[in-house]
């Protein structure tokens, strides 16, 4: 299994240029680029061609742009903006060779019928799929384990992806989000492993289901999530591609980026190496 770094893990104590250099030095295979903040910041002083050249001349490669945010159940103007943003992301993927775009469902306090959430999600993902196909890019849908996210369980996200039924549309399996809203491990056991595109590894403090937030994340193996069950099940259903460590812990942002990136690798490898060479 290949090792990836998600830039949220150093959101407040580093930038893309530093993340790349430190991840390269620590032997990471891939990076998930924060397209909403770290990439625009990088492009203030560098060109996209410089970034492409970096990837051509170094071991580390771009796994995904993270993320196309709130893609479903938008009004007409919001939908048009999502499509335009996605097209711009495709141009970046073409330049740097990113394989995936992570797509995050709408987060809102508005009550929306589940049938309307599914209908919108399927329709938008089909439209995005048609665009992505022209660029050889895949869409990884990331459900968010919080009550206010419109798609917040593995079961609902998997149902949407199955309904879309496109080769280039699959899921991000994030251990934190899976745990945070009580998704069922049996659902993962019955899933098609080929529909899991990216595995986000993380852990969490042991708070109640439905009340967990990103700030509660901790190093893999240092919290309450049964990561062994997650990883063993992923292996059983045929997933073995990439593990990407993604944390949002405020106290970790107080470390140097070197410390954060080194510790993220150390804890991830310790957990994953029980089941995969990494």
PDB file of C-alpha atoms in Angstrom:
ATOM      1  CA  UNK A   1       0.000   0.000   0.000  1.00  0.00           C
ATOM      2  CA  UNK A   2       1.301   3.455  -0.915  1.00  0.00           C
ATOM      3  CA  UNK A   3       1.593   6.243   1.662  1.00  0.00           C
ATOM      4  CA  UNK A   4      -0.036   9.634   1.114  1.00  0.00           C
ATOM      5  CA  UNK A   5      -0.098  12.888   3.066  1.00  0.00           C
ATOM      6  CA  UNK A   6      -3.274  14.964   3.263  1.00  0.00           C
ATOM      7  CA  UNK A   7      -2.370  18.621   3.694  1.00  0.00           C
ATOM      8  CA  UNK A   8      -5.090  19.234   6.275  1.00  0.00           C
ATOM      9  CA  UNK A   9      -2.662  17.625   8.724  1.00  0.00           C
ATOM     10  CA  UNK A  10      -0.439  20.724   8.535  1.00  0.00           C
ATOM     11  CA  UNK A  11      -3.184  23.202   7.706  1.00  0.00           C
ATOM     12  CA  UNK A  12      -2.015  25.924  10.106  1.00  0.00           C
ATOM     13  CA  UNK A  13       1.723  25.284  10.369  1.00  0.00           C
ATOM     14  CA  UNK A  14       2.914  24.773   6.794  1.00  0.00           C
ATOM     15  CA  UNK A  15       2.299  25.456   3.112  1.00  0.00           C
ATOM     16  CA  UNK A  16       2.389  23.395  -0.067  1.00  0.00           C
ATOM     17  CA  UNK A  17       6.030  24.074  -0.835  1.00  0.00           C
ATOM     18  CA  UNK A  18       7.129  22.990   2.645  1.00  0.00           C
ATOM     19  CA  UNK A  19       4.757  20.006   2.685  1.00  0.00           C
ATOM     20  CA  UNK A  20       6.208  18.726  -0.574  1.00  0.00           C
ATOM     21  CA  UNK A  21       9.812  19.050   0.552  1.00  0.00           C
ATOM     22  CA  UNK A  22       9.228  17.429   3.946  1.00  0.00           C
ATOM     23  CA  UNK A  23       7.051  14.631   2.560  1.00  0.00           C
ATOM     24  CA  UNK A  24       9.656  13.926  -0.119  1.00  0.00           C
ATOM     25  CA  UNK A  25      12.365  13.736   2.549  1.00  0.00           C
ATOM     26  CA  UNK A  26      10.226  11.343   4.612  1.00  0.00           C
ATOM     27  CA  UNK A  27       9.472   8.966   1.771  1.00  0.00           C
ATOM     28  CA  UNK A  28       5.789   9.651   1.146  1.00  0.00           C
ATOM     29  CA  UNK A  29       4.546   8.394  -2.221  1.00  0.00           C
ATOM     30  CA  UNK A  30       1.647  10.810  -2.710  1.00  0.00           C
ATOM     31  CA  UNK A  31       0.145  14.064  -1.510  1.00  0.00           C
ATOM     32  CA  UNK A  32      -3.459  15.270  -1.427  1.00  0.00           C
ATOM     33  CA  UNK A  33      -3.316  18.945  -2.351  1.00  0.00           C
ATOM     34  CA  UNK A  34      -5.580  21.405  -0.546  1.00  0.00           C
ATOM     35  CA  UNK A  35      -7.121  23.107  -3.572  1.00  0.00           C
ATOM     36  CA  UNK A  36      -9.130  25.623  -1.560  1.00  0.00           C
ATOM     37  CA  UNK A  37      -6.252  27.271   0.307  1.00  0.00           C
ATOM     38  CA  UNK A  38      -2.724  25.840   0.039  1.00  0.00           C
ATOM     39  CA  UNK A  39      -2.721  25.597  -3.750  1.00  0.00           C
ATOM     40  CA  UNK A  40      -3.956  29.182  -4.324  1.00  0.00           C
ATOM     41  CA  UNK A  41      -1.349  30.389  -1.818  1.00  0.00           C
ATOM     42  CA  UNK A  42       1.372  28.491  -3.700  1.00  0.00           C
ATOM     43  CA  UNK A  43       0.254  29.985  -7.011  1.00  0.00           C
ATOM     44  CA  UNK A  44       0.722  33.509  -5.646  1.00  0.00           C
ATOM     45  CA  UNK A  45       4.488  33.058  -6.023  1.00  0.00           C
ATOM     46  CA  UNK A  46       4.806  30.002  -8.303  1.00  0.00           C
ATOM     47  CA  UNK A  47       3.250  28.761 -11.523  1.00  0.00           C
ATOM     48  CA  UNK A  48       1.328  25.559 -12.113  1.00  0.00           C
ATOM     49  CA  UNK A  49       4.113  24.604 -14.526  1.00  0.00           C
ATOM     50  CA  UNK A  50       6.630  24.811 -11.669  1.00  0.00           C
ATOM     51  CA  UNK A  51       4.450  22.478  -9.617  1.00  0.00           C
ATOM     52  CA  UNK A  52       4.176  20.054 -12.531  1.00  0.00           C
ATOM     53  CA  UNK A  53       7.948  20.117 -12.945  1.00  0.00           C
ATOM     54  CA  UNK A  54       8.421  19.360  -9.249  1.00  0.00           C
ATOM     55  CA  UNK A  55       6.350  16.213  -9.556  1.00  0.00           C
ATOM     56  CA  UNK A  56       8.225  15.163 -12.682  1.00  0.00           C
ATOM     57  CA  UNK A  57      11.573  15.409 -10.909  1.00  0.00           C
ATOM     58  CA  UNK A  58      10.714  13.979  -7.476  1.00  0.00           C
ATOM     59  CA  UNK A  59       9.417  10.702  -6.058  1.00  0.00           C
ATOM     60  CA  UNK A  60       6.251  12.149  -4.507  1.00  0.00           C
ATOM     61  CA  UNK A  61       3.254  12.464  -6.824  1.00  0.00           C
ATOM     62  CA  UNK A  62      -0.142  14.221  -6.618  1.00  0.00           C
ATOM     63  CA  UNK A  63      -2.941  11.848  -5.632  1.00  0.00           C
ATOM     64  CA  UNK A  64      -5.887  14.228  -5.496  1.00  0.00           C
ATOM     65  CA  UNK A  65      -7.150  17.771  -5.390  1.00  0.00           C
ATOM     66  CA  UNK A  66      -9.059  18.146  -2.147  1.00  0.00           C
ATOM     67  CA  UNK A  67     -11.766  19.285  -2.508  1.00  0.00           C
ATOM     68  CA  UNK A  68     -14.786  20.230  -4.585  1.00  0.00           C
ATOM     69  CA  UNK A  69     -16.930  21.366  -1.682  1.00  0.00           C
ATOM     70  CA  UNK A  70     -20.727  21.173  -1.334  1.00  0.00           C
ATOM     71  CA  UNK A  71     -21.466  19.766  -4.787  1.00  0.00           C
ATOM     72  CA  UNK A  72     -25.108  18.740  -4.282  1.00  0.00           C
ATOM     73  CA  UNK A  73     -28.479  20.405  -3.607  1.00  0.00           C
ATOM     74  CA  UNK A  74     -27.319  23.837  -4.728  1.00  0.00           C
ATOM     75  CA  UNK A  75     -29.396  26.580  -6.324  1.00  0.00           C
ATOM     76  CA  UNK A  76     -28.892  27.392 -10.003  1.00  0.00           C
ATOM     77  CA  UNK A  77     -26.051  29.840  -9.409  1.00  0.00           C
ATOM     78  CA  UNK A  78     -24.389  27.526  -6.915  1.00  0.00           C
ATOM     79  CA  UNK A  79     -24.575  24.604  -9.298  1.00  0.00           C
ATOM     80  CA  UNK A  80     -23.079  26.664 -12.132  1.00  0.00           C
ATOM     81  CA  UNK A  81     -20.225  27.701  -9.827  1.00  0.00           C
ATOM     82  CA  UNK A  82     -19.540  24.059  -8.901  1.00  0.00           C
ATOM     83  CA  UNK A  83     -19.343  23.014 -12.538  1.00  0.00           C
ATOM     84  CA  UNK A  84     -17.011  25.900 -13.372  1.00  0.00           C
ATOM     85  CA  UNK A  85     -14.776  25.122 -10.376  1.00  0.00           C
ATOM     86  CA  UNK A  86     -14.631  21.469 -11.386  1.00  0.00           C
ATOM     87  CA  UNK A  87     -13.600  22.365 -14.935  1.00  0.00           C
ATOM     88  CA  UNK A  88     -10.810  24.527 -13.531  1.00  0.00           C
ATOM     89  CA  UNK A  89      -9.719  21.607 -11.362  1.00  0.00           C
ATOM     90  CA  UNK A  90      -9.586  19.404 -14.453  1.00  0.00           C
ATOM     91  CA  UNK A  91      -7.144  21.833 -16.058  1.00  0.00           C
ATOM     92  CA  UNK A  92      -4.916  21.593 -12.990  1.00  0.00           C
ATOM     93  CA  UNK A  93      -5.152  17.798 -12.967  1.00  0.00           C
ATOM     94  CA  UNK A  94      -4.123  17.778 -16.620  1.00  0.00           C
ATOM     95  CA  UNK A  95      -1.036  19.842 -15.782  1.00  0.00           C
ATOM     96  CA  UNK A  96       0.199  18.042 -12.670  1.00  0.00           C
ATOM     97  CA  UNK A  97      -1.162  14.526 -13.202  1.00  0.00           C
ATOM     98  CA  UNK A  98      -3.521  14.271 -10.220  1.00  0.00           C
ATOM     99  CA  UNK A  99      -5.629  11.111 -10.375  1.00  0.00           C
ATOM    100  CA  UNK A 100      -8.631  12.166  -8.314  1.00  0.00           C
ATOM    101  CA  UNK A 101     -10.795  15.058  -7.219  1.00  0.00           C
ATOM    102  CA  UNK A 102     -12.376  14.643  -3.799  1.00  0.00           C
ATOM    103  CA  UNK A 103     -16.007  15.801  -3.779  1.00  0.00           C
ATOM    104  CA  UNK A 104     -17.655  16.765  -0.478  1.00  0.00           C
ATOM    105  CA  UNK A 105     -21.455  16.841  -0.030  1.00  0.00           C
ATOM    106  CA  UNK A 106     -23.367  19.897   1.133  1.00  0.00           C
ATOM    107  CA  UNK A 107     -23.272  20.759   4.832  1.00  0.00           C
ATOM    108  CA  UNK A 108     -26.344  22.670   5.969  1.00  0.00           C
ATOM    109  CA  UNK A 109     -28.746  23.127   8.862  1.00  0.00           C
ATOM    110  CA  UNK A 110     -31.652  23.041   6.391  1.00  0.00           C
ATOM    111  CA  UNK A 111     -33.747  19.887   6.434  1.00  0.00           C
ATOM    112  CA  UNK A 112     -33.701  18.171   3.038  1.00  0.00           C
ATOM    113  CA  UNK A 113     -35.553  14.947   2.265  1.00  0.00           C
ATOM    114  CA  UNK A 114     -33.153  12.054   1.778  1.00  0.00           C
ATOM    115  CA  UNK A 115     -34.681  11.236  -1.610  1.00  0.00           C
ATOM    116  CA  UNK A 116     -33.902  14.785  -2.750  1.00  0.00           C
ATOM    117  CA  UNK A 117     -30.347  14.548  -1.443  1.00  0.00           C
ATOM    118  CA  UNK A 118     -29.814  11.325  -3.355  1.00  0.00           C
ATOM    119  CA  UNK A 119     -31.444  12.619  -6.535  1.00  0.00           C
ATOM    120  CA  UNK A 120     -29.315  15.772  -6.571  1.00  0.00           C
ATOM    121  CA  UNK A 121     -26.117  13.926  -5.671  1.00  0.00           C
ATOM    122  CA  UNK A 122     -26.598  11.344  -8.416  1.00  0.00           C
ATOM    123  CA  UNK A 123     -27.460  13.957 -11.055  1.00  0.00           C
ATOM    124  CA  UNK A 124     -24.495  16.192 -10.255  1.00  0.00           C
ATOM    125  CA  UNK A 125     -22.054  13.287 -10.048  1.00  0.00           C
ATOM    126  CA  UNK A 126     -23.215  12.033 -13.435  1.00  0.00           C
ATOM    127  CA  UNK A 127     -22.557  15.479 -14.880  1.00  0.00           C
ATOM    128  CA  UNK A 128     -19.147  15.683 -13.236  1.00  0.00           C
ATOM    129  CA  UNK A 129     -18.352  12.157 -14.376  1.00  0.00           C
ATOM    130  CA  UNK A 130     -18.906  13.128 -18.007  1.00  0.00           C
ATOM    131  CA  UNK A 131     -16.489  16.033 -17.629  1.00  0.00           C
ATOM    132  CA  UNK A 132     -13.888  14.030 -15.694  1.00  0.00           C
ATOM    133  CA  UNK A 133     -13.912  11.230 -18.265  1.00  0.00           C
ATOM    134  CA  UNK A 134     -12.465  13.623 -20.839  1.00  0.00           C
ATOM    135  CA  UNK A 135      -9.445  14.142 -18.580  1.00  0.00           C
ATOM    136  CA  UNK A 136      -8.906  10.627 -17.237  1.00  0.00           C
ATOM    137  CA  UNK A 137      -9.712  11.793 -13.700  1.00  0.00           C
ATOM    138  CA  UNK A 138     -11.831  10.002 -11.094  1.00  0.00           C
ATOM    139  CA  UNK A 139     -14.201  11.524  -8.527  1.00  0.00           C
ATOM    140  CA  UNK A 140     -13.878  10.347  -4.913  1.00  0.00           C
ATOM    141  CA  UNK A 141     -16.983  11.234  -2.900  1.00  0.00           C
ATOM    142  CA  UNK A 142     -16.249  11.862   0.773  1.00  0.00           C
ATOM    143  CA  UNK A 143     -19.203  11.563   3.133  1.00  0.00           C
ATOM    144  CA  UNK A 144     -18.759  13.632   6.298  1.00  0.00           C
ATOM    145  CA  UNK A 145     -19.611  12.097   9.672  1.00  0.00           C
ATOM    146  CA  UNK A 146     -21.551  15.014  11.083  1.00  0.00           C
ATOM    147  CA  UNK A 147     -25.326  15.447  11.471  1.00  0.00           C
ATOM    148  CA  UNK A 148     -25.373  18.599   9.338  1.00  0.00           C
ATOM    149  CA  UNK A 149     -23.798  16.947   6.286  1.00  0.00           C
ATOM    150  CA  UNK A 150     -26.362  15.839   3.722  1.00  0.00           C
ATOM    151  CA  UNK A 151     -24.462  12.577   3.129  1.00  0.00           C
ATOM    152  CA  UNK A 152     -23.012  11.500   6.452  1.00  0.00           C
ATOM    153  CA  UNK A 153     -22.893   7.694   6.508  1.00  0.00           C
ATOM    154  CA  UNK A 154     -21.049   5.117   4.464  1.00  0.00           C
ATOM    155  CA  UNK A 155     -24.351   3.455   3.635  1.00  0.00           C
ATOM    156  CA  UNK A 156     -25.864   6.564   2.041  1.00  0.00           C
ATOM    157  CA  UNK A 157     -22.673   7.467   0.183  1.00  0.00           C
ATOM    158  CA  UNK A 158     -22.246   3.935  -1.158  1.00  0.00           C
ATOM    159  CA  UNK A 159     -25.885   3.873  -2.303  1.00  0.00           C
ATOM    160  CA  UNK A 160     -25.345   7.120  -4.229  1.00  0.00           C
ATOM    161  CA  UNK A 161     -22.156   5.863  -5.877  1.00  0.00           C
ATOM    162  CA  UNK A 162     -23.821   2.583  -6.824  1.00  0.00           C
ATOM    163  CA  UNK A 163     -26.724   4.499  -8.342  1.00  0.00           C
ATOM    164  CA  UNK A 164     -24.342   6.658 -10.390  1.00  0.00           C
ATOM    165  CA  UNK A 165     -22.708   3.444 -11.599  1.00  0.00           C
ATOM    166  CA  UNK A 166     -19.746   5.032 -13.360  1.00  0.00           C
ATOM    167  CA  UNK A 167     -16.200   3.641 -13.361  1.00  0.00           C
ATOM    168  CA  UNK A 168     -14.797   7.050 -12.496  1.00  0.00           C
ATOM    169  CA  UNK A 169     -17.042   7.711  -9.476  1.00  0.00           C
ATOM    170  CA  UNK A 170     -16.238   6.085  -6.135  1.00  0.00           C
ATOM    171  CA  UNK A 171     -15.719   6.848  -2.461  1.00  0.00           C
ATOM    172  CA  UNK A 172     -13.257   8.157   0.041  1.00  0.00           C
ATOM    173  CA  UNK A 173     -13.318   5.785   2.997  1.00  0.00           C
ATOM    174  CA  UNK A 174     -12.403   7.956   5.984  1.00  0.00           C
ATOM    175  CA  UNK A 175     -12.124   6.101   9.301  1.00  0.00           C
ATOM    176  CA  UNK A 176     -13.094   9.175  11.315  1.00  0.00           C
ATOM    177  CA  UNK A 177     -16.219   9.898   9.266  1.00  0.00           C
ATOM    178  CA  UNK A 178     -17.171   6.222   9.261  1.00  0.00           C
ATOM    179  CA  UNK A 179     -16.942   6.095  13.066  1.00  0.00           C
ATOM    180  CA  UNK A 180     -18.377   9.548  13.754  1.00  0.00           C
ATOM    181  CA  UNK A 181     -21.948   8.783  12.612  1.00  0.00           C
ATOM    182  CA  UNK A 182     -21.947   5.104  13.470  1.00  0.00           C
ATOM    183  CA  UNK A 183     -21.606   3.555  10.021  1.00  0.00           C
ATOM    184  CA  UNK A 184     -21.745  -0.249  10.159  1.00  0.00           C
ATOM    185  CA  UNK A 185     -18.674  -2.381   9.476  1.00  0.00           C
ATOM    186  CA  UNK A 186     -20.953  -4.999   7.911  1.00  0.00           C
ATOM    187  CA  UNK A 187     -21.823  -2.473   5.207  1.00  0.00           C
ATOM    188  CA  UNK A 188     -18.142  -2.148   4.353  1.00  0.00           C
ATOM    189  CA  UNK A 189     -17.747  -5.931   4.322  1.00  0.00           C
ATOM    190  CA  UNK A 190     -20.518  -6.165   1.732  1.00  0.00           C
ATOM    191  CA  UNK A 191     -19.151  -3.356  -0.439  1.00  0.00           C
ATOM    192  CA  UNK A 192     -17.315  -3.605  -3.747  1.00  0.00           C
ATOM    193  CA  UNK A 193     -13.707  -2.760  -2.964  1.00  0.00           C
ATOM    194  CA  UNK A 194     -13.200  -1.284  -6.416  1.00  0.00           C
ATOM    195  CA  UNK A 195     -15.566   1.549  -5.458  1.00  0.00           C
ATOM    196  CA  UNK A 196     -13.203   2.685  -2.686  1.00  0.00           C
ATOM    197  CA  UNK A 197     -10.771   5.094  -4.344  1.00  0.00           C
ATOM    198  CA  UNK A 198      -8.953   6.634  -1.348  1.00  0.00           C
ATOM    199  CA  UNK A 199      -8.491   5.509   2.261  1.00  0.00           C
ATOM    200  CA  UNK A 200      -8.164   8.343   4.800  1.00  0.00           C
ATOM    201  CA  UNK A 201      -6.660   7.117   8.050  1.00  0.00           C
ATOM    202  CA  UNK A 202      -7.145   8.977  11.335  1.00  0.00           C
ATOM    203  CA  UNK A 203      -8.365   8.293  14.858  1.00  0.00           C
ATOM    204  CA  UNK A 204     -10.445  10.118  17.443  1.00  0.00           C
ATOM    205  CA  UNK A 205     -11.072  10.750  21.074  1.00  0.00           C
ATOM    206  CA  UNK A 206     -13.922   8.691  22.494  1.00  0.00           C
ATOM    207  CA  UNK A 207     -16.820  11.141  22.402  1.00  0.00           C
ATOM    208  CA  UNK A 208     -20.459  10.343  21.606  1.00  0.00           C
ATOM    209  CA  UNK A 209     -21.583   9.397  18.126  1.00  0.00           C
ATOM    210  CA  UNK A 210     -22.983  12.477  16.366  1.00  0.00           C
ATOM    211  CA  UNK A 211     -20.974  14.982  18.437  1.00  0.00           C
ATOM    212  CA  UNK A 212     -17.494  14.371  17.067  1.00  0.00           C
ATOM    213  CA  UNK A 213     -15.761  17.148  15.140  1.00  0.00           C
ATOM    214  CA  UNK A 214     -12.527  17.289  13.158  1.00  0.00           C
ATOM    215  CA  UNK A 215     -10.735  18.831  16.139  1.00  0.00           C
ATOM    216  CA  UNK A 216     -11.202  15.516  17.990  1.00  0.00           C
ATOM    217  CA  UNK A 217      -8.936  13.623  15.589  1.00  0.00           C
ATOM    218  CA  UNK A 218      -5.715  12.089  16.931  1.00  0.00           C
ATOM    219  CA  UNK A 219      -2.781  10.140  15.500  1.00  0.00           C
ATOM    220  CA  UNK A 220      -3.740   6.760  14.003  1.00  0.00           C
ATOM    221  CA  UNK A 221      -3.729   4.113  16.734  1.00  0.00           C
ATOM    222  CA  UNK A 222      -3.998   6.702  19.526  1.00  0.00           C
ATOM    223  CA  UNK A 223      -7.791   6.846  19.771  1.00  0.00           C
ATOM    224  CA  UNK A 224     -11.067   4.937  19.978  1.00  0.00           C
ATOM    225  CA  UNK A 225     -11.600   3.827  16.364  1.00  0.00           C
ATOM    226  CA  UNK A 226     -11.225   0.121  15.585  1.00  0.00           C
ATOM    227  CA  UNK A 227      -8.722   0.752  12.795  1.00  0.00           C
ATOM    228  CA  UNK A 228      -7.776  -2.919  12.732  1.00  0.00           C
ATOM    229  CA  UNK A 229     -11.319  -3.806  11.703  1.00  0.00           C
ATOM    230  CA  UNK A 230     -11.347  -1.080   9.061  1.00  0.00           C
ATOM    231  CA  UNK A 231      -8.029  -2.075   7.500  1.00  0.00           C
ATOM    232  CA  UNK A 232      -8.661  -5.810   7.669  1.00  0.00           C
ATOM    233  CA  UNK A 233     -12.048  -5.335   6.000  1.00  0.00           C
ATOM    234  CA  UNK A 234     -10.593  -3.114   3.280  1.00  0.00           C
ATOM    235  CA  UNK A 235      -8.051  -5.843   2.576  1.00  0.00           C
ATOM    236  CA  UNK A 236     -10.765  -8.514   2.468  1.00  0.00           C
ATOM    237  CA  UNK A 237     -12.823  -6.590  -0.101  1.00  0.00           C
ATOM    238  CA  UNK A 238      -9.791  -6.014  -2.298  1.00  0.00           C
ATOM    239  CA  UNK A 239      -8.635  -2.495  -1.488  1.00  0.00           C
ATOM    240  CA  UNK A 240      -4.849  -2.105  -1.319  1.00  0.00           C
ATOM    241  CA  UNK A 241      -4.040   1.156  -3.102  1.00  0.00           C
ATOM    242  CA  UNK A 242      -3.270   4.219  -0.967  1.00  0.00           C
ATOM    243  CA  UNK A 243      -3.554   5.219   2.678  1.00  0.00           C
ATOM    244  CA  UNK A 244      -3.678   8.978   3.228  1.00  0.00           C
ATOM    245  CA  UNK A 245      -3.223  10.370   6.716  1.00  0.00           C
ATOM    246  CA  UNK A 246      -5.610  13.271   7.420  1.00  0.00           C
ATOM    247  CA  UNK A 247      -5.777  15.041  10.778  1.00  0.00           C
ATOM    248  CA  UNK A 248      -7.140  18.421  11.860  1.00  0.00           C
ATOM    249  CA  UNK A 249      -5.846  18.440  15.451  1.00  0.00           C
ATOM    250  CA  UNK A 250      -5.272  22.024  16.719  1.00  0.00           C
ATOM    251  CA  UNK A 251      -2.493  20.976  19.093  1.00  0.00           C
ATOM    252  CA  UNK A 252      -0.660  19.255  16.207  1.00  0.00           C
ATOM    253  CA  UNK A 253      -0.615  22.581  14.373  1.00  0.00           C
ATOM    254  CA  UNK A 254       1.595  23.866  17.184  1.00  0.00           C
ATOM    255  CA  UNK A 255       4.313  21.376  16.201  1.00  0.00           C
ATOM    256  CA  UNK A 256       6.778  22.093  13.444  1.00  0.00           C
ATOM    257  CA  UNK A 257       5.640  20.704  10.072  1.00  0.00           C
ATOM    258  CA  UNK A 258       8.652  18.378  10.171  1.00  0.00           C
ATOM    259  CA  UNK A 259       7.463  16.912  13.477  1.00  0.00           C
ATOM    260  CA  UNK A 260       3.875  16.591  12.269  1.00  0.00           C
ATOM    261  CA  UNK A 261       4.721  14.903   8.980  1.00  0.00           C
ATOM    262  CA  UNK A 262       7.229  12.540  10.589  1.00  0.00           C
ATOM    263  CA  UNK A 263       4.802  11.536  13.371  1.00  0.00           C
ATOM    264  CA  UNK A 264       1.933  11.118  10.897  1.00  0.00           C
ATOM    265  CA  UNK A 265       4.012   8.627   8.920  1.00  0.00           C
ATOM    266  CA  UNK A 266       5.278   6.797  11.997  1.00  0.00           C
ATOM    267  CA  UNK A 267       1.809   6.237  13.469  1.00  0.00           C
ATOM    268  CA  UNK A 268       0.208   5.369  10.132  1.00  0.00           C
ATOM    269  CA  UNK A 269       2.858   2.811   9.208  1.00  0.00           C
ATOM    270  CA  UNK A 270       2.640   1.205  12.646  1.00  0.00           C
ATOM    271  CA  UNK A 271      -1.091   0.575  12.223  1.00  0.00           C
ATOM    272  CA  UNK A 272      -1.226  -0.300   8.529  1.00  0.00           C
ATOM    273  CA  UNK A 273       1.873  -2.532   8.427  1.00  0.00           C
ATOM    274  CA  UNK A 274      -0.015  -5.214  10.361  1.00  0.00           C
ATOM    275  CA  UNK A 275      -1.966  -5.870   7.167  1.00  0.00           C
ATOM    276  CA  UNK A 276      -0.024  -4.337   4.256  1.00  0.00           C
ATOM    277  CA  UNK A 277       3.566  -3.684   3.310  1.00  0.00           C
ATOM    278  CA  UNK A 278       3.973   0.064   3.158  1.00  0.00           C
TER     279      UNK A 278
END
